[in-house]
Amino acid sequence: MPVYRIFVEKRPEFAVEADGVLSDLLTALRPKGLEGLRILNRYDVEGISEEVFKDARNSVFSEPQVDVTYDTQPETDGHVFAIEYLPGQFDQRADSCAQCIQLITQGERPTVRTARVFILKGKINDEAFAEIKAYLINPVESREASLFVPQSLDTAQNEPPKVKILKNFTNLTHDQLDGVISEFGLAMDVDDLEFCRDYFK
């Protein structure tokens, strides 16, 4: 099935989040040339008909009173980037949309992916643009998203590697435990491991 995409932006008088992020950037980074910022919520949907997608446009994805919708990303001569959740992170916005569409169709739940698109206004150099992206993207939960429409929203998951087994742990000495930290790349010190060793003894 095709992937449908829609962009939703708050009308200027309701763009509180965009104004807040702009103010934060100007205060924290003071990037030269940054004059304005727009935030669009992007929705990609797979598993529904075009008719259902059109029906959901103004009932699920947006509120016509406060939002403006676009079929394609608005053109701009400024810098643009998008942020999405990392695979495995819970996306509440996407989950809510999928549930609402399922209620409408009374059928299977569709697949929904979301991203936030940032459009920066002004003459910003590449260095300032990189700083802004690094400031707004939290690598613990999110990553930069592609601006292209995917062929499918199916995400193939690689089989995780087998978990390493540490044998004879309760009999390891102080120096051996120090080696375990290096071998396994643990975020612990020797005292932590000794505590664990003694606990399991």
PDB file of C-alpha atoms in Angstrom, residues 4-180:
ATOM      1  CA  TYR A   4       0.578   9.017   2.485  1.00  0.00           C
ATOM      2  CA  ARG A   5       2.220  12.131   3.907  1.00  0.00           C
ATOM      3  CA  ILE A   6       0.821  15.306   5.405  1.00  0.00           C
ATOM      4  CA  PHE A   7       2.424  18.327   7.077  1.00  0.00           C
ATOM      5  CA  VAL A   8       0.628  20.241   9.837  1.00  0.00           C
ATOM      6  CA  GLU A   9       1.655  23.672  11.094  1.00  0.00           C
ATOM      7  CA  LYS A  10       0.118  25.940  13.709  1.00  0.00           C
ATOM      8  CA  ARG A  11      -1.255  29.190  12.347  1.00  0.00           C
ATOM      9  CA  PRO A  12       1.066  32.133  13.183  1.00  0.00           C
ATOM     10  CA  GLU A  13      -1.131  33.345  16.042  1.00  0.00           C
ATOM     11  CA  PHE A  14      -1.009  29.862  17.631  1.00  0.00           C
ATOM     12  CA  ALA A  15       2.659  29.022  16.925  1.00  0.00           C
ATOM     13  CA  VAL A  16       3.653  29.138  20.600  1.00  0.00           C
ATOM     14  CA  GLU A  17       6.072  26.207  20.381  1.00  0.00           C
ATOM     15  CA  ALA A  18       7.956  27.650  17.408  1.00  0.00           C
ATOM     16  CA  ASP A  19       8.262  31.031  19.135  1.00  0.00           C
ATOM     17  CA  GLY A  20       9.552  29.309  22.275  1.00  0.00           C
ATOM     18  CA  VAL A  21      12.180  27.263  20.427  1.00  0.00           C
ATOM     19  CA  LEU A  22      13.339  30.351  18.511  1.00  0.00           C
ATOM     20  CA  SER A  23      13.689  32.312  21.750  1.00  0.00           C
ATOM     21  CA  ASP A  24      15.609  29.423  23.315  1.00  0.00           C
ATOM     22  CA  LEU A  25      18.025  29.199  20.376  1.00  0.00           C
ATOM     23  CA  LEU A  26      18.648  32.946  20.325  1.00  0.00           C
ATOM     24  CA  THR A  27      19.360  32.910  24.058  1.00  0.00           C
ATOM     25  CA  ALA A  28      21.465  29.739  24.264  1.00  0.00           C
ATOM     26  CA  LEU A  29      23.385  29.729  20.970  1.00  0.00           C
ATOM     27  CA  ARG A  30      22.995  33.257  19.565  1.00  0.00           C
ATOM     28  CA  PRO A  31      23.341  31.981  15.979  1.00  0.00           C
ATOM     29  CA  LYS A  32      24.170  34.743  13.519  1.00  0.00           C
ATOM     30  CA  GLY A  33      21.558  35.286  10.839  1.00  0.00           C
ATOM     31  CA  LEU A  34      18.691  33.350  12.454  1.00  0.00           C
ATOM     32  CA  GLU A  35      15.565  35.471  11.927  1.00  0.00           C
ATOM     33  CA  GLY A  36      12.709  33.034  12.356  1.00  0.00           C
ATOM     34  CA  LEU A  37      11.702  29.420  12.809  1.00  0.00           C
ATOM     35  CA  ARG A  38       8.759  27.262  11.774  1.00  0.00           C
ATOM     36  CA  ILE A  39       7.821  23.837  13.143  1.00  0.00           C
ATOM     37  CA  LEU A  40       5.688  21.390  11.173  1.00  0.00           C
ATOM     38  CA  ASN A  41       4.450  18.032  12.383  1.00  0.00           C
ATOM     39  CA  ARG A  42       4.894  15.471   9.612  1.00  0.00           C
ATOM     40  CA  TYR A  43       2.771  12.323   9.436  1.00  0.00           C
ATOM     41  CA  ASP A  44       3.467   9.301   7.223  1.00  0.00           C
ATOM     42  CA  VAL A  45       0.649   6.732   7.089  1.00  0.00           C
ATOM     43  CA  GLU A  46       0.486   3.276   5.538  1.00  0.00           C
ATOM     44  CA  GLY A  47      -2.332   0.749   5.550  1.00  0.00           C
ATOM     45  CA  ILE A  48      -5.336   2.945   4.707  1.00  0.00           C
ATOM     46  CA  SER A  49      -7.107   4.050   1.551  1.00  0.00           C
ATOM     47  CA  GLU A  50      -6.728   7.511   0.051  1.00  0.00           C
ATOM     48  CA  GLU A  51     -10.348   8.243   0.964  1.00  0.00           C
ATOM     49  CA  VAL A  52      -9.746   7.462   4.655  1.00  0.00           C
ATOM     50  CA  PHE A  53      -6.571   9.544   4.577  1.00  0.00           C
ATOM     51  CA  LYS A  54      -8.485  12.540   3.213  1.00  0.00           C
ATOM     52  CA  ASP A  55     -11.215  12.103   5.821  1.00  0.00           C
ATOM     53  CA  ALA A  56      -8.606  12.040   8.593  1.00  0.00           C
ATOM     54  CA  ARG A  57      -6.921  15.209   7.339  1.00  0.00           C
ATOM     55  CA  ASN A  58      -9.071  17.611   9.350  1.00  0.00           C
ATOM     56  CA  SER A  59     -10.279  15.253  12.062  1.00  0.00           C
ATOM     57  CA  VAL A  60      -7.207  13.264  13.151  1.00  0.00           C
ATOM     58  CA  PHE A  61      -4.100  15.039  11.899  1.00  0.00           C
ATOM     59  CA  SER A  62      -5.145  18.647  12.380  1.00  0.00           C
ATOM     60  CA  GLU A  63      -7.613  21.101  13.864  1.00  0.00           C
ATOM     61  CA  PRO A  64      -8.690  23.470  11.055  1.00  0.00           C
ATOM     62  CA  GLN A  65      -9.287  26.300  13.522  1.00  0.00           C
ATOM     63  CA  VAL A  66      -5.644  26.453  14.596  1.00  0.00           C
ATOM     64  CA  ASP A  67      -3.689  24.444  11.988  1.00  0.00           C
ATOM     65  CA  VAL A  68      -2.661  24.748   8.361  1.00  0.00           C
ATOM     66  CA  THR A  69      -2.046  21.535   6.383  1.00  0.00           C
ATOM     67  CA  TYR A  70       0.227  20.902   3.398  1.00  0.00           C
ATOM     68  CA  ASP A  71       0.513  17.946   1.028  1.00  0.00           C
ATOM     69  CA  THR A  72       4.179  18.701   0.396  1.00  0.00           C
ATOM     70  CA  GLN A  73       6.883  20.352   2.428  1.00  0.00           C
ATOM     71  CA  PRO A  74       6.643  24.154   2.070  1.00  0.00           C
ATOM     72  CA  GLU A  75       9.353  25.614  -0.132  1.00  0.00           C
ATOM     73  CA  THR A  76      11.996  27.729   1.534  1.00  0.00           C
ATOM     74  CA  ASP A  77      15.388  29.199   0.741  1.00  0.00           C
ATOM     75  CA  GLY A  78      16.540  28.556   4.305  1.00  0.00           C
ATOM     76  CA  HIS A  79      17.838  25.486   6.096  1.00  0.00           C
ATOM     77  CA  VAL A  80      15.489  22.567   6.797  1.00  0.00           C
ATOM     78  CA  PHE A  81      15.852  19.426   8.888  1.00  0.00           C
ATOM     79  CA  ALA A  82      13.559  16.902  10.565  1.00  0.00           C
ATOM     80  CA  ILE A  83      13.711  15.002  13.851  1.00  0.00           C
ATOM     81  CA  GLU A  84      12.146  11.603  14.538  1.00  0.00           C
ATOM     82  CA  TYR A  85      12.170   9.165  17.448  1.00  0.00           C
ATOM     83  CA  LEU A  86      14.747   6.399  17.458  1.00  0.00           C
ATOM     84  CA  PRO A  87      13.429   2.913  16.585  1.00  0.00           C
ATOM     85  CA  GLY A  88      11.961   1.384  19.724  1.00  0.00           C
ATOM     86  CA  GLN A  89      11.102   4.718  21.334  1.00  0.00           C
ATOM     87  CA  PHE A  90       7.378   5.194  21.999  1.00  0.00           C
ATOM     88  CA  ASP A  91       5.852   7.855  19.747  1.00  0.00           C
ATOM     89  CA  GLN A  92       2.666   8.951  21.480  1.00  0.00           C
ATOM     90  CA  ARG A  93       1.575  11.234  18.630  1.00  0.00           C
ATOM     91  CA  ALA A  94       1.848   8.423  16.078  1.00  0.00           C
ATOM     92  CA  ASP A  95       0.130   5.921  18.360  1.00  0.00           C
ATOM     93  CA  SER A  96      -2.794   8.283  19.029  1.00  0.00           C
ATOM     94  CA  CYS A  97      -3.270   8.917  15.304  1.00  0.00           C
ATOM     95  CA  ALA A  98      -3.216   5.194  14.523  1.00  0.00           C
ATOM     96  CA  GLN A  99      -5.824   4.511  17.224  1.00  0.00           C
ATOM     97  CA  CYS A 100      -8.099   7.311  15.982  1.00  0.00           C
ATOM     98  CA  ILE A 101      -7.926   6.081  12.384  1.00  0.00           C
ATOM     99  CA  GLN A 102      -8.702   2.540  13.527  1.00  0.00           C
ATOM    100  CA  LEU A 103     -11.787   3.845  15.355  1.00  0.00           C
ATOM    101  CA  ILE A 104     -12.916   5.613  12.190  1.00  0.00           C
ATOM    102  CA  THR A 105     -12.436   2.625   9.890  1.00  0.00           C
ATOM    103  CA  GLN A 106     -13.331  -0.095  12.411  1.00  0.00           C
ATOM    104  CA  GLY A 107     -10.592  -2.115  10.736  1.00  0.00           C
ATOM    105  CA  GLU A 108      -6.911  -2.873  11.133  1.00  0.00           C
ATOM    106  CA  ARG A 109      -4.704  -0.323  12.822  1.00  0.00           C
ATOM    107  CA  PRO A 110      -2.546   1.500  10.246  1.00  0.00           C
ATOM    108  CA  THR A 111       1.148   2.228  10.605  1.00  0.00           C
ATOM    109  CA  VAL A 112       1.911   5.860  11.423  1.00  0.00           C
ATOM    110  CA  ARG A 113       5.302   7.539  11.697  1.00  0.00           C
ATOM    111  CA  THR A 114       5.801  11.142  12.762  1.00  0.00           C
ATOM    112  CA  ALA A 115       8.605  13.675  12.601  1.00  0.00           C
ATOM    113  CA  ARG A 116       9.002  17.337  13.424  1.00  0.00           C
ATOM    114  CA  VAL A 117      10.271  19.503  10.577  1.00  0.00           C
ATOM    115  CA  PHE A 118      12.205  22.661  11.432  1.00  0.00           C
ATOM    116  CA  ILE A 119      12.427  25.442   8.853  1.00  0.00           C
ATOM    117  CA  LEU A 120      14.987  28.105   9.725  1.00  0.00           C
ATOM    118  CA  LYS A 121      14.675  31.596   8.289  1.00  0.00           C
ATOM    119  CA  GLY A 122      17.642  33.849   7.669  1.00  0.00           C
ATOM    120  CA  LYS A 123      21.152  33.578   6.333  1.00  0.00           C
ATOM    121  CA  ILE A 124      22.712  30.945   8.580  1.00  0.00           C
ATOM    122  CA  ASN A 125      26.107  29.450   7.839  1.00  0.00           C
ATOM    123  CA  ASP A 126      26.743  25.714   7.924  1.00  0.00           C
ATOM    124  CA  GLU A 127      28.515  25.851  11.290  1.00  0.00           C
ATOM    125  CA  ALA A 128      25.576  27.586  12.989  1.00  0.00           C
ATOM    126  CA  PHE A 129      23.162  25.152  11.320  1.00  0.00           C
ATOM    127  CA  ALA A 130      25.115  22.182  12.689  1.00  0.00           C
ATOM    128  CA  GLU A 131      25.077  23.726  16.190  1.00  0.00           C
ATOM    129  CA  ILE A 132      21.311  24.250  16.039  1.00  0.00           C
ATOM    130  CA  LYS A 133      20.724  20.644  14.987  1.00  0.00           C
ATOM    131  CA  ALA A 134      23.006  19.327  17.717  1.00  0.00           C
ATOM    132  CA  TYR A 135      21.175  21.481  20.274  1.00  0.00           C
ATOM    133  CA  LEU A 136      17.679  20.336  19.250  1.00  0.00           C
ATOM    134  CA  ILE A 137      18.341  16.637  18.594  1.00  0.00           C
ATOM    135  CA  ASN A 138      18.534  14.602  21.784  1.00  0.00           C
ATOM    136  CA  PRO A 139      20.579  11.533  20.712  1.00  0.00           C
ATOM    137  CA  VAL A 140      19.224   9.481  23.610  1.00  0.00           C
ATOM    138  CA  GLU A 141      15.720   9.387  22.123  1.00  0.00           C
ATOM    139  CA  SER A 142      15.794  10.899  18.641  1.00  0.00           C
ATOM    140  CA  ARG A 143      17.740  11.284  15.414  1.00  0.00           C
ATOM    141  CA  GLU A 144      17.707  13.351  12.249  1.00  0.00           C
ATOM    142  CA  ALA A 145      15.040  12.098   9.852  1.00  0.00           C
ATOM    143  CA  SER A 146      15.155  11.857   6.075  1.00  0.00           C
ATOM    144  CA  LEU A 147      13.146  14.464   4.173  1.00  0.00           C
ATOM    145  CA  PHE A 148      12.112  11.928   1.515  1.00  0.00           C
ATOM    146  CA  VAL A 149       8.915   9.865   1.484  1.00  0.00           C
ATOM    147  CA  PRO A 150       9.792   6.209   2.191  1.00  0.00           C
ATOM    148  CA  GLN A 151       8.605   3.377  -0.034  1.00  0.00           C
ATOM    149  CA  SER A 152       7.269   1.581   3.043  1.00  0.00           C
ATOM    150  CA  LEU A 153       6.983   2.179   6.792  1.00  0.00           C
ATOM    151  CA  ASP A 154       7.937  -1.429   7.508  1.00  0.00           C
ATOM    152  CA  THR A 155      11.064  -1.426   9.644  1.00  0.00           C
ATOM    153  CA  ALA A 156      13.032  -4.650   9.471  1.00  0.00           C
ATOM    154  CA  GLN A 157      14.614  -5.446  12.814  1.00  0.00           C
ATOM    155  CA  ASN A 158      17.933  -7.244  12.900  1.00  0.00           C
ATOM    156  CA  GLU A 159      18.114 -10.190  15.244  1.00  0.00           C
ATOM    157  CA  PRO A 160      19.959  -9.087  18.376  1.00  0.00           C
ATOM    158  CA  PRO A 161      23.293 -10.783  19.093  1.00  0.00           C
ATOM    159  CA  LYS A 162      23.500 -13.422  21.780  1.00  0.00           C
ATOM    160  CA  VAL A 163      24.070 -12.096  25.282  1.00  0.00           C
ATOM    161  CA  LYS A 164      27.591 -12.720  26.533  1.00  0.00           C
ATOM    162  CA  ILE A 165      27.847 -14.962  29.588  1.00  0.00           C
ATOM    163  CA  LEU A 166      30.415 -14.196  32.273  1.00  0.00           C
ATOM    164  CA  LYS A 167      31.451 -17.465  33.868  1.00  0.00           C
ATOM    165  CA  ASN A 168      32.924 -17.939  37.346  1.00  0.00           C
ATOM    166  CA  PHE A 169      31.944 -14.363  38.278  1.00  0.00           C
ATOM    167  CA  THR A 170      31.713 -14.980  42.023  1.00  0.00           C
ATOM    168  CA  ASN A 171      35.323 -16.181  42.163  1.00  0.00           C
ATOM    169  CA  LEU A 172      36.951 -13.296  40.248  1.00  0.00           C
ATOM    170  CA  THR A 173      39.627 -11.259  42.025  1.00  0.00           C
ATOM    171  CA  HIS A 174      39.880  -7.469  42.184  1.00  0.00           C
ATOM    172  CA  ASP A 175      42.286  -7.343  39.214  1.00  0.00           C
ATOM    173  CA  GLN A 176      40.188  -9.772  37.174  1.00  0.00           C
ATOM    174  CA  LEU A 177      37.098  -7.652  37.749  1.00  0.00           C
ATOM    175  CA  ASP A 178      39.016  -4.654  36.432  1.00  0.00           C
ATOM    176  CA  GLY A 179      39.619  -6.626  33.241  1.00  0.00           C
ATOM    177  CA  VAL A 180      35.912  -7.451  32.993  1.00  0.00           C
TER     178      VAL A 180
END
